[in-house]
Tab-separated table of C-alpha atoms in Angstrom:
chain	number	residue	atom	x	y	z
A	1	MET	CA	19.187	12.643	-17.748
A	2	THR	CA	19.838	11.064	-20.679
A	3	ALA	CA	16.563	9.979	-22.760
A	4	ARG	CA	16.574	6.364	-23.546
A	5	ASP	CA	14.270	4.143	-25.634
A	6	TYR	CA	11.017	3.409	-23.974
A	7	SER	CA	8.768	0.320	-24.820
A	8	VAL	CA	5.477	-1.114	-23.936
A	9	ARG	CA	7.325	-2.575	-20.738
A	10	ASP	CA	7.705	0.905	-19.590
A	11	ILE	CA	3.606	1.407	-19.981
A	12	HIS	CA	3.654	-1.574	-17.252
A	13	LEU	CA	5.890	0.132	-14.831
A	14	SER	CA	4.470	3.472	-14.973
A	15	LEU	CA	0.735	1.823	-14.598
A	16	ASP	CA	2.041	0.005	-11.642
A	17	GLY	CA	4.075	2.896	-10.042
A	18	GLU	CA	7.627	1.263	-10.589
A	19	LEU	CA	8.910	3.794	-13.090
A	20	PRO	CA	11.436	5.606	-11.614
A	21	ALA	CA	10.249	9.504	-10.837
A	22	ASP	CA	12.922	10.955	-12.902
A	23	GLU	CA	11.962	9.129	-15.731
A	24	ARG	CA	8.241	10.067	-15.299
A	25	ALA	CA	8.346	13.391	-17.456
A	26	ASP	CA	10.370	11.852	-20.443
A	27	PHE	CA	8.462	8.948	-20.425
A	28	ASP	CA	5.428	11.091	-20.836
A	29	HIS	CA	7.000	12.795	-23.909
A	30	TRP	CA	7.674	9.931	-25.166
A	31	LEU	CA	3.772	8.461	-25.007
A	32	ASP	CA	2.768	12.008	-26.386
A	33	ALA	CA	4.777	11.200	-29.336
A	34	ASN	CA	3.838	7.721	-30.003
A	35	PRO	CA	-0.231	7.960	-30.229
A	36	ASP	CA	-0.605	3.661	-30.355
A	37	MET	CA	1.457	3.528	-27.238
A	38	LYS	CA	-0.697	6.395	-25.451
A	39	ALA	CA	-3.581	4.472	-26.759
A	40	LEU	CA	-2.192	1.200	-25.428
A	41	SER	CA	-1.641	2.582	-21.800
A	42	ALA	CA	-4.960	4.229	-21.860
A	43	ARG	CA	-6.463	0.959	-22.578
A	44	TYR	CA	-4.669	-0.925	-19.939
A	45	GLU	CA	-5.459	1.770	-17.394
A	46	ALA	CA	-9.237	1.546	-18.023
A	47	ASP	CA	-8.946	-2.050	-17.757
A	48	ARG	CA	-7.051	-2.007	-14.615
A	49	ASP	CA	-9.627	0.635	-13.238
A	50	ARG	CA	-12.739	-1.745	-14.363
A	51	LEU	CA	-11.184	-4.712	-12.643
A	52	ALA	CA	-10.458	-2.670	-9.260
A	53	ALA	CA	-14.066	-1.271	-9.605
A	54	ALA	CA	-15.389	-4.802	-10.049
A	55	LEU	CA	-13.475	-5.905	-7.142
A	56	ALA	CA	-13.981	-2.900	-4.705
A	57	ASP	CA	-17.423	-4.104	-3.208
A	58	VAL	CA	-15.939	-7.152	-2.087
A	59	ALA	CA	-13.283	-5.311	0.111
A	60	GLU	CA	-16.559	-3.623	1.626
A	61	GLU	CA	-18.453	-6.508	2.549
A	62	ALA	CA	-19.062	-7.230	6.248
A	63	VAL	CA	-17.028	-10.231	7.221
A	64	PRO	CA	-18.798	-13.625	7.257
A	65	GLU	CA	-19.237	-14.900	10.733
A	66	ARG	CA	-17.560	-18.062	9.943
A	67	LEU	CA	-14.345	-16.048	9.291
A	68	ALA	CA	-14.526	-13.736	11.826
A	69	SER	CA	-15.467	-16.424	14.541
A	70	LEU	CA	-11.991	-18.006	13.782
A	71	LEU	CA	-10.108	-14.761	15.209
A	72	ALA	CA	-12.438	-14.572	18.448
A	73	GLY	CA	-11.708	-18.077	18.860
A	74	GLY	CA	-9.387	-17.928	21.451
A	75	GLY	CA	-7.008	-20.402	19.760
A	76	GLN	CA	-9.791	-23.100	19.899
A	77	ALA	CA	-9.781	-25.682	17.156
A	78	SER	CA	-11.605	-24.089	14.320
A	79	ARG	CA	-14.849	-25.479	13.202
A	80	ARG	CA	-14.843	-27.404	9.949
A	81	ARG	CA	-17.060	-26.333	6.866
A	82	ALA	CA	-19.913	-28.628	6.135
A	83	ALA	CA	-18.511	-31.419	4.026
A	84	TRP	CA	-19.934	-31.224	0.238
A	85	TRP	CA	-22.358	-34.154	0.607
A	86	GLN	CA	-23.792	-32.309	3.936
A	87	ALA	CA	-24.047	-29.217	1.623
A	88	ALA	CA	-25.783	-31.618	-1.041
A	89	ALA	CA	-28.006	-33.067	1.398
A	90	ALA	CA	-29.358	-29.665	2.825
A	91	ALA	CA	-30.025	-28.722	-0.915
A	92	LEU	CA	-32.122	-31.773	-1.194
A	93	LEU	CA	-34.242	-30.814	2.245
A	94	LEU	CA	-34.744	-27.567	1.027
A	95	ALA	CA	-36.011	-28.659	-2.432
A	96	VAL	CA	-38.427	-31.137	-1.588
A	97	GLY	CA	-41.777	-29.894	-1.889
A	98	ALA	CA	-40.462	-27.312	-4.719
A	99	ALA	CA	-42.273	-27.488	-7.763
A	100	GLY	CA	-39.436	-27.314	-9.734
A	101	GLY	CA	-37.750	-30.493	-8.170
A	102	TYR	CA	-34.074	-30.150	-6.852
A	103	MET	CA	-33.119	-28.215	-9.841
A	104	ALA	CA	-34.792	-24.867	-8.767
A	105	GLY	CA	-33.555	-25.863	-4.808
A	106	LEU	CA	-30.231	-26.181	-5.894
A	107	ALA	CA	-30.173	-23.145	-8.380
A	108	GLY	CA	-31.855	-20.857	-5.464
A	109	LEU	CA	-28.811	-21.898	-3.253
A	110	GLY	CA	-26.254	-20.693	-5.938
A	111	PHE	CA	-25.228	-23.890	-7.276
A	112	ASP	CA	-23.260	-23.545	-10.051
A	113	ARG	CA	-25.099	-24.456	-13.620
A	114	ALA	CA	-22.027	-26.222	-15.103
A	115	GLY	CA	-22.328	-28.760	-12.062
A	116	GLU	CA	-26.211	-29.059	-13.340
A	117	ASP	CA	-24.717	-29.352	-16.915
A	118	LEU	CA	-22.439	-32.077	-15.986
A	119	ALA	CA	-25.091	-33.859	-13.927
A	120	ALA	CA	-27.485	-33.808	-16.719
A	121	GLN	CA	-25.222	-35.422	-19.108
A	122	ALA	CA	-24.143	-38.102	-16.596
A	123	ILE	CA	-27.585	-39.047	-15.996
A	124	ALA	CA	-28.402	-38.884	-19.775
A	125	ALA	CA	-25.565	-41.648	-20.000
A	126	HIS	CA	-26.399	-43.309	-17.325
A	127	ARG	CA	-30.011	-43.766	-18.783
A	128	THR	CA	-28.545	-45.143	-22.222
A	129	PHE	CA	-26.318	-47.667	-21.100
A	130	THR	CA	-27.119	-48.960	-17.932
A	131	PRO	CA	-30.367	-50.616	-18.742
A	132	ALA	CA	-28.646	-52.816	-21.475
A	133	THR	CA	-27.992	-56.372	-21.015
A	134	ASP	CA	-25.722	-56.906	-23.607
A	135	HIS	CA	-22.644	-54.343	-24.433
A	136	VAL	CA	-23.397	-52.341	-21.003
A	137	VAL	CA	-19.543	-51.405	-21.349
A	138	GLU	CA	-17.319	-51.345	-24.190
A	139	VAL	CA	-14.296	-52.813	-22.435
A	140	ALA	CA	-14.637	-54.824	-19.534
A	141	ALA	CA	-12.839	-54.659	-16.236
A	142	ASN	CA	-10.537	-57.560	-16.014
A	143	GLY	CA	-8.010	-56.287	-13.463
A	144	ASP	CA	-5.166	-55.778	-15.783
A	145	GLY	CA	-5.331	-52.341	-15.607
A	146	TYR	CA	-5.891	-51.823	-19.091
A	147	LEU	CA	-9.422	-50.226	-18.421
A	148	LYS	CA	-7.711	-47.299	-16.607
A	149	THR	CA	-5.214	-46.717	-19.039
A	150	TRP	CA	-7.209	-46.571	-22.161
A	151	LEU	CA	-10.173	-44.183	-20.743
A	152	SER	CA	-7.422	-42.155	-19.165
A	153	SER	CA	-5.698	-41.728	-22.399
A	154	GLN	CA	-9.271	-41.080	-23.987
A	155	VAL	CA	-10.177	-38.408	-21.714
A	156	GLY	CA	-7.125	-36.707	-21.090
A	157	LEU	CA	-6.913	-37.364	-17.545
A	158	THR	CA	-5.172	-39.510	-15.308
A	159	LEU	CA	-8.281	-41.493	-13.747
A	160	VAL	CA	-8.904	-43.082	-10.515
A	161	LEU	CA	-11.242	-45.993	-10.949
A	162	PRO	CA	-12.932	-46.374	-7.348
A	163	ASP	CA	-13.245	-49.745	-5.840
A	164	LEU	CA	-17.022	-50.128	-4.678
A	165	THR	CA	-16.675	-53.804	-3.500
A	166	GLY	CA	-16.793	-52.659	0.079
A	167	GLU	CA	-20.301	-51.118	-0.846
A	168	GLY	CA	-21.305	-54.375	-2.522
A	169	TYR	CA	-20.642	-53.070	-6.465
A	170	GLU	CA	-18.581	-54.508	-8.927
A	171	LEU	CA	-16.872	-52.585	-11.581
A	172	LEU	CA	-18.238	-54.080	-14.953
A	173	GLY	CA	-16.007	-51.759	-17.480
A	174	GLY	CA	-16.381	-48.588	-18.758
A	175	ARG	CA	-16.669	-46.733	-22.187
A	176	ILE	CA	-15.979	-43.499	-23.883
A	177	ILE	CA	-18.861	-41.010	-24.554
A	178	PRO	CA	-19.283	-38.221	-26.612
A	179	ALA	CA	-19.950	-34.697	-24.366
A	180	GLU	CA	-20.469	-31.332	-25.143
A	181	ASP	CA	-16.765	-30.248	-24.251
A	182	GLY	CA	-14.851	-33.536	-24.944
A	183	PRO	CA	-15.036	-37.043	-24.172
A	184	ALA	CA	-16.236	-38.530	-21.038
A	185	ALA	CA	-15.595	-41.864	-19.474
A	186	LEU	CA	-18.430	-43.936	-17.659
A	187	LEU	CA	-17.747	-46.322	-15.623
A	188	VAL	CA	-20.663	-48.836	-14.632
A	189	TYR	CA	-20.929	-50.804	-11.627
A	190	GLN	CA	-23.467	-53.816	-10.387
A	191	ASN	CA	-24.335	-55.198	-7.141
A	192	SER	CA	-25.513	-58.742	-6.546
A	193	LYS	CA	-29.363	-57.487	-7.123
A	194	GLY	CA	-28.404	-56.158	-10.642
A	195	ASP	CA	-28.927	-52.663	-9.554
A	196	ARG	CA	-26.192	-50.662	-11.356
A	197	ILE	CA	-24.389	-47.445	-10.596
A	198	SER	CA	-22.338	-45.334	-12.734
A	199	ILE	CA	-19.561	-42.902	-12.591
A	200	TYR	CA	-19.231	-40.370	-14.986
A	201	MET	CA	-15.937	-38.263	-15.439
A	202	THR	CA	-14.661	-35.732	-17.842
A	203	ALA	CA	-11.873	-33.193	-17.898
A	204	ALA	CA	-14.086	-30.304	-19.340
A	205	SER	CA	-14.471	-28.502	-16.091
A	206	THR	CA	-13.683	-24.856	-15.512
A	207	THR	CA	-15.044	-24.413	-12.138
A	208	LYS	CA	-16.108	-25.616	-8.886
A	209	ALA	CA	-19.060	-27.008	-7.742
A	210	ARG	CA	-20.647	-29.661	-5.663
A	211	GLY	CA	-24.132	-31.074	-5.447
A	212	LEU	CA	-27.270	-33.030	-5.769
A	213	TYR	CA	-29.127	-32.998	-9.101
A	214	GLY	CA	-32.194	-34.856	-10.131
A	215	GLU	CA	-35.219	-33.655	-12.280
A	216	HIS	CA	-37.708	-34.994	-10.021
A	217	GLU	CA	-37.786	-37.209	-6.870
A	218	GLY	CA	-37.708	-40.741	-7.163
A	219	THR	CA	-35.773	-40.999	-10.567
A	220	THR	CA	-32.196	-41.250	-11.257
A	221	LYS	CA	-30.237	-38.919	-9.819
A	222	ALA	CA	-26.533	-37.399	-9.721
A	223	ILE	CA	-24.062	-36.355	-6.852
A	224	TYR	CA	-21.537	-34.330	-8.726
A	225	TRP	CA	-18.533	-32.321	-8.057
A	226	LEU	CA	-16.538	-30.219	-10.354
A	227	ASP	CA	-12.935	-28.603	-9.920
A	228	PRO	CA	-11.411	-26.848	-12.494
A	229	GLY	CA	-10.014	-29.317	-14.938
A	230	TYR	CA	-11.963	-32.249	-13.510
A	231	GLY	CA	-15.601	-33.079	-13.112
A	232	CYS	CA	-17.333	-36.226	-11.581
A	233	ALA	CA	-20.938	-37.562	-11.282
A	234	VAL	CA	-22.078	-40.776	-9.381
A	235	VAL	CA	-25.310	-41.706	-10.895
A	236	SER	CA	-28.291	-44.247	-9.673
A	237	ASP	CA	-31.676	-44.898	-9.527
A	238	LEU	CA	-31.426	-46.000	-5.780
A	239	PRO	CA	-32.786	-44.103	-2.940
A	240	GLU	CA	-30.446	-40.847	-1.780
A	241	ASP	CA	-29.746	-42.500	1.350
A	242	GLN	CA	-28.458	-45.627	-0.299
A	243	MET	CA	-26.829	-43.687	-2.898
A	244	ARG	CA	-24.877	-41.127	-0.413
A	245	PRO	CA	-22.716	-43.526	0.965
A	246	VAL	CA	-21.569	-45.071	-2.624
A	247	ALA	CA	-20.670	-41.291	-3.607
A	248	ARG	CA	-18.663	-40.472	-0.632
A	249	ASP	CA	-16.714	-43.894	-0.722
A	250	ALA	CA	-15.933	-43.114	-4.816
A	251	TRP	CA	-15.192	-39.456	-3.576
A	252	ARG	CA	-12.670	-40.333	-1.059
A	253	GLN	CA	-10.891	-42.569	-3.333
A	254	MET	CA	-10.633	-40.164	-5.991
A	255	VAL	CA	-9.331	-37.610	-3.980
A	256	ASP	CA	-7.056	-39.745	-2.429
A	257	GLY	CA	-5.836	-41.201	-5.629
A	258	LEU	CA	-5.513	-37.469	-7.122
A	259	ASN	CA	-3.476	-36.410	-4.255
A	260	LEU	CA	-0.616	-39.005	-4.688
B	1	MET	CA	-1.842	-12.929	26.173
B	2	ALA	CA	-2.147	-9.257	25.517
B	3	GLU	CA	0.417	-9.451	22.384
B	4	MET	CA	-1.463	-12.528	21.284
B	5	ASP	CA	-4.772	-10.443	20.991
B	6	ASP	CA	-3.039	-7.936	19.023
B	7	ARG	CA	-1.788	-10.069	16.476
B	8	ARG	CA	-5.311	-11.735	16.033
B	9	GLY	CA	-6.822	-8.252	15.697
B	10	ALA	CA	-4.065	-7.418	12.866
B	11	VAL	CA	-5.242	-10.563	11.251
B	12	LEU	CA	-8.551	-10.009	11.400
B	13	ALA	CA	-8.185	-6.258	9.912
B	14	GLU	CA	-6.488	-8.054	6.782
B	15	ILE	CA	-9.739	-10.504	6.256
B	16	PRO	CA	-11.600	-7.635	3.603
B	17	ARG	CA	-8.333	-7.850	1.368
B	18	LEU	CA	-7.989	-11.207	1.557
B	19	ARG	CA	-11.423	-11.895	0.527
B	20	ARG	CA	-11.114	-9.426	-2.466
B	21	TYR	CA	-7.916	-11.490	-3.310
B	22	ALA	CA	-9.376	-14.959	-2.909
B	23	ARG	CA	-12.516	-13.808	-5.138
B	24	ALA	CA	-10.352	-12.533	-7.833
B	25	LEU	CA	-8.611	-15.913	-8.009
B	26	LEU	CA	-11.669	-18.139	-7.618
B	27	ARG	CA	-14.534	-15.648	-8.908
B	28	ASP	CA	-17.152	-18.312	-6.749
B	29	ARG	CA	-17.822	-16.624	-3.429
B	30	ASP	CA	-17.897	-19.824	-1.205
B	31	ALA	CA	-14.759	-21.101	-2.754
B	32	ALA	CA	-13.098	-17.952	-1.841
B	33	ASP	CA	-14.372	-17.924	1.710
B	34	ASP	CA	-13.189	-21.665	1.896
B	35	LEU	CA	-9.642	-20.649	0.403
B	36	VAL	CA	-9.658	-17.541	3.247
B	37	GLN	CA	-10.780	-19.796	5.903
B	38	ASP	CA	-8.062	-22.296	5.413
B	39	CYS	CA	-5.501	-19.107	5.013
B	40	LEU	CA	-6.767	-17.985	8.667
B	41	GLU	CA	-6.732	-21.498	10.118
B	42	ARG	CA	-3.122	-22.174	8.570
B	43	ALA	CA	-2.107	-18.525	10.127
B	44	LEU	CA	-3.570	-19.146	13.446
B	45	THR	CA	-1.492	-22.143	13.864
B	46	ARG	CA	1.721	-19.881	12.824
B	47	LEU	CA	1.043	-16.847	14.882
B	48	ASP	CA	4.090	-16.957	16.477
B	49	ASN	CA	6.177	-16.950	13.177
B	50	TRP	CA	5.138	-13.664	12.493
B	51	ARG	CA	7.134	-10.795	13.845
B	52	THR	CA	4.989	-8.149	15.787
B	53	GLY	CA	5.314	-4.746	14.374
B	54	GLU	CA	5.674	-6.252	10.565
B	55	SER	CA	2.556	-5.837	8.741
B	56	PRO	CA	0.385	-9.025	8.571
B	57	ARG	CA	-0.556	-8.314	5.036
B	58	ARG	CA	2.163	-9.876	3.282
B	59	TRP	CA	2.541	-12.859	5.261
B	60	LEU	CA	-1.077	-14.023	4.933
B	61	PHE	CA	-1.050	-13.263	1.310
B	62	THR	CA	1.860	-15.581	0.928
B	63	ILE	CA	0.055	-18.242	3.051
B	64	MET	CA	-2.953	-17.964	0.868
B	65	HIS	CA	-0.984	-18.297	-2.326
B	66	HIS	CA	0.738	-21.250	-1.314
B	67	LEU	CA	-3.012	-22.674	-0.509
B	68	PHE	CA	-3.999	-21.663	-3.784
B	69	VAL	CA	-0.866	-23.203	-5.626
B	70	ASP	CA	-1.598	-26.459	-3.477
B	71	GLN	CA	-5.009	-26.658	-4.957
B	72	LEU	CA	-4.230	-25.921	-8.473
B	73	ARG	CA	-1.339	-28.473	-8.405
B	74	LYS	CA	-3.972	-31.215	-7.007
B	75	VAL	CA	-5.520	-30.480	-10.323
B	76	LYS	CA	-3.068	-30.142	-12.307
B	77	ARG	CA	-1.586	-33.685	-11.389
B	78	THR	CA	-4.758	-34.685	-12.968
B	79	ALA	CA	-4.095	-33.540	-16.212
B	80	GLU	CA	-1.428	-33.358	-18.314
B	81	VAL	CA	-2.785	-30.391	-20.290
B	82	ILE	CA	-5.826	-28.656	-19.131
B	83	ALA	CA	-7.573	-27.256	-22.312
B	84	PHE	CA	-10.277	-24.673	-21.577
B	85	SER	CA	-12.413	-23.704	-24.078
B	86	ALA	CA	-14.085	-20.274	-23.440
B	87	ASP	CA	-17.743	-21.031	-24.132
B	88	ALA	CA	-17.554	-23.750	-21.534
B	89	GLN	CA	-17.182	-20.967	-19.058
B	90	PRO	CA	-20.037	-21.222	-16.432
B	91	GLU	CA	-22.249	-18.339	-15.837
B	92	ALA	CA	-21.630	-17.972	-12.210
B	93	VAL	CA	-24.978	-17.920	-10.094
B	94	GLU	CA	-24.866	-14.848	-8.090
B	95	GLN	CA	-26.881	-14.301	-5.234
B	96	ALA	CA	-30.371	-12.515	-5.847
B	97	SER	CA	-29.395	-9.607	-3.829
B	98	GLN	CA	-26.028	-9.142	-5.758
B	99	VAL	CA	-26.679	-6.938	-8.925
B	100	ASP	CA	-23.896	-7.905	-11.189
B	101	ALA	CA	-23.353	-5.213	-13.737
B	102	VAL	CA	-22.494	-6.697	-16.978
B	103	ALA	CA	-19.178	-4.581	-17.054
B	104	THR	CA	-18.272	-6.384	-13.632
B	105	ARG	CA	-19.163	-9.796	-14.933
B	106	GLU	CA	-17.343	-9.191	-17.916
B	107	ILE	CA	-14.011	-8.262	-16.690
B	108	MET	CA	-14.724	-11.073	-13.815
B	109	ASP	CA	-15.188	-13.435	-16.475
B	110	ALA	CA	-12.401	-12.490	-18.545
B	111	LEU	CA	-10.126	-12.804	-15.231
B	112	GLN	CA	-10.836	-16.209	-14.687
B	113	LYS	CA	-10.170	-17.132	-18.366
B	114	ILE	CA	-6.335	-16.081	-17.858
B	115	SER	CA	-3.876	-18.516	-16.546
B	116	PRO	CA	-3.929	-18.447	-12.695
B	117	ASP	CA	-0.107	-17.376	-12.542
B	118	ARG	CA	-1.025	-14.142	-14.547
B	119	ARG	CA	-4.171	-13.520	-12.640
B	120	ALA	CA	-2.670	-13.559	-9.271
B	121	ALA	CA	0.402	-11.178	-10.490
B	122	ILE	CA	-2.163	-8.522	-11.703
B	123	VAL	CA	-4.496	-8.734	-8.888
B	124	LEU	CA	-1.812	-8.319	-6.509
B	125	VAL	CA	-0.081	-5.356	-8.119
B	126	ALA	CA	-3.203	-3.509	-9.925
B	127	VAL	CA	-5.963	-4.143	-7.521
B	128	GLU	CA	-4.008	-4.770	-4.201
B	129	GLY	CA	-1.363	-2.287	-4.676
B	130	PHE	CA	1.582	-4.476	-3.776
B	131	SER	CA	4.827	-3.210	-5.116
B	132	TYR	CA	6.652	-5.534	-7.836
B	133	ALA	CA	9.067	-6.586	-5.208
B	134	GLU	CA	6.431	-7.276	-2.622
B	135	ALA	CA	4.252	-9.367	-5.267
B	136	ALA	CA	7.139	-11.437	-6.624
B	137	ASN	CA	8.073	-12.295	-2.970
B	138	ILE	CA	4.211	-13.596	-2.193
B	139	LEU	CA	4.414	-15.533	-5.503
B	140	GLY	CA	7.919	-16.643	-5.233
B	141	VAL	CA	9.225	-15.592	-8.434
B	142	PRO	CA	11.838	-13.349	-9.792
B	143	ALA	CA	10.672	-9.766	-10.567
B	144	GLY	CA	11.289	-10.403	-14.294
B	145	THR	CA	9.002	-13.137	-14.180
B	146	LEU	CA	6.224	-11.154	-12.261
B	147	MET	CA	6.593	-8.447	-14.950
B	148	SER	CA	6.370	-10.843	-17.786
B	149	ARG	CA	3.170	-12.462	-16.316
B	150	ILE	CA	1.614	-8.992	-15.738
B	151	ALA	CA	2.300	-7.708	-19.237
B	152	ARG	CA	1.157	-11.129	-20.613
B	153	GLY	CA	-2.002	-11.200	-18.397
B	154	ARG	CA	-2.738	-7.689	-19.380
B	155	ASP	CA	-3.056	-8.357	-23.220
B	156	ASP	CA	-4.939	-11.679	-22.456
B	157	LEU	CA	-7.539	-9.393	-20.561
B	158	ARG	CA	-7.462	-7.227	-23.380
B	159	ALA	CA	-8.234	-9.912	-26.057
B	160	LEU	CA	-10.657	-11.394	-24.111
B	161	LEU	CA	-12.622	-8.330	-23.428
B	162	ASP	CA	-12.409	-7.045	-27.404
B	163	GLY	CA	-13.147	-10.149	-28.944
B	164	GLY	CA	-15.229	-12.151	-26.175
B	165	ALA	CA	-14.463	-14.896	-29.047
B	166	PRO	CA	-14.112	-18.155	-27.798
B	167	ARG	CA	-10.373	-19.258	-27.940
B	168	PRO	CA	-9.134	-22.969	-26.674
B	169	MET	CA	-6.195	-22.097	-24.619
B	170	ILE	CA	-3.687	-24.811	-23.279
B	171	ARG	CA	-2.344	-23.822	-20.108
B	172	VAL	CA	1.167	-22.920	-19.777
B	173	VAL	CA	3.055	-22.680	-16.435
B	174	ASP	CA	5.049	-19.501	-16.968
B	175	ARG	CA	8.791	-19.765	-16.356
């Protein structure tokens, strides 16, 4: 056969079993004659094997009951998994009485550290800005859409500003605050009694997490949810049973808004 | 009815592979199993579309890929560009019973830092053993696109494993 010029492309073809069999020997000669290419090939192969090894165990794990039962269900409507706030509530129950507070309970359940970090920043922002009587917000909400446009441009996300009037909370306005990984938006809401709730939103999220975070019982808490590219926390000093419906309402509106 | 049970059995047999692929895509165990669950639920409503005698594997992987892309799209819609910085990558909290060796964690971390398109291409071919033609079919892209995703993805992985140097990167959709 006619020898042809090989390239890095052929290294990939060879590794992936796509190199024609009749070119195999010729390719191997080319590799031998080009030590750089041979080293590169060996490196790709080592990385590939490492990746396969890292994932091998997953395929050996017992199939979780919730998945196996779907197939055994005989076509019945499948069981829906718990909504995220139910998971958060379960975490709270487990954490009650734990010396370390919610944090220990959540960590023990495998909640992601990134969620806790975001929640902690959101709580810090809430504590800094919401007790103020003056200048609680940088830009007031006056219904003309400017607040949304401005916050979105600063954060780099098209934000949804939830309407919480159904829960008795009016949007006062918002501000941009510096966070570890970039700017975050803080929305502040207030009810007729003067209770304030804040919502913290950032684009700096690389993971998926949901949870409830608070340092101690009876202090400021955050209900948070993160997805890659979007992180949010609803923060308040309210008891959890009052906070949860508000967070759920906000979450629904954001999910709906983002899906449009 | 017996035929339906056969189909269900065949789908059941694919769950371990689906879980592995989902874990490679998402890393987080629960999120990955959520994706598998969505995939199975959708597959069950479409069992009639699957021809008996054909391996359900490709069919199921295609369904799962569509779900994964939908999920990414929802996130992408929220952002013009999603800037990821490597040092912001969270350390996944593994269950205590799982011993996550450093080497395993490194490569799984690196895999999460490359673009989802490249990640999917590499895993389908190099871990799940699909041919280029099959993987391109599952992903709904031309074979040339698949190849370039694999090549770039491998270079991304290599750079991440070597340097570990945080490098901000803007996700660009491969065309």
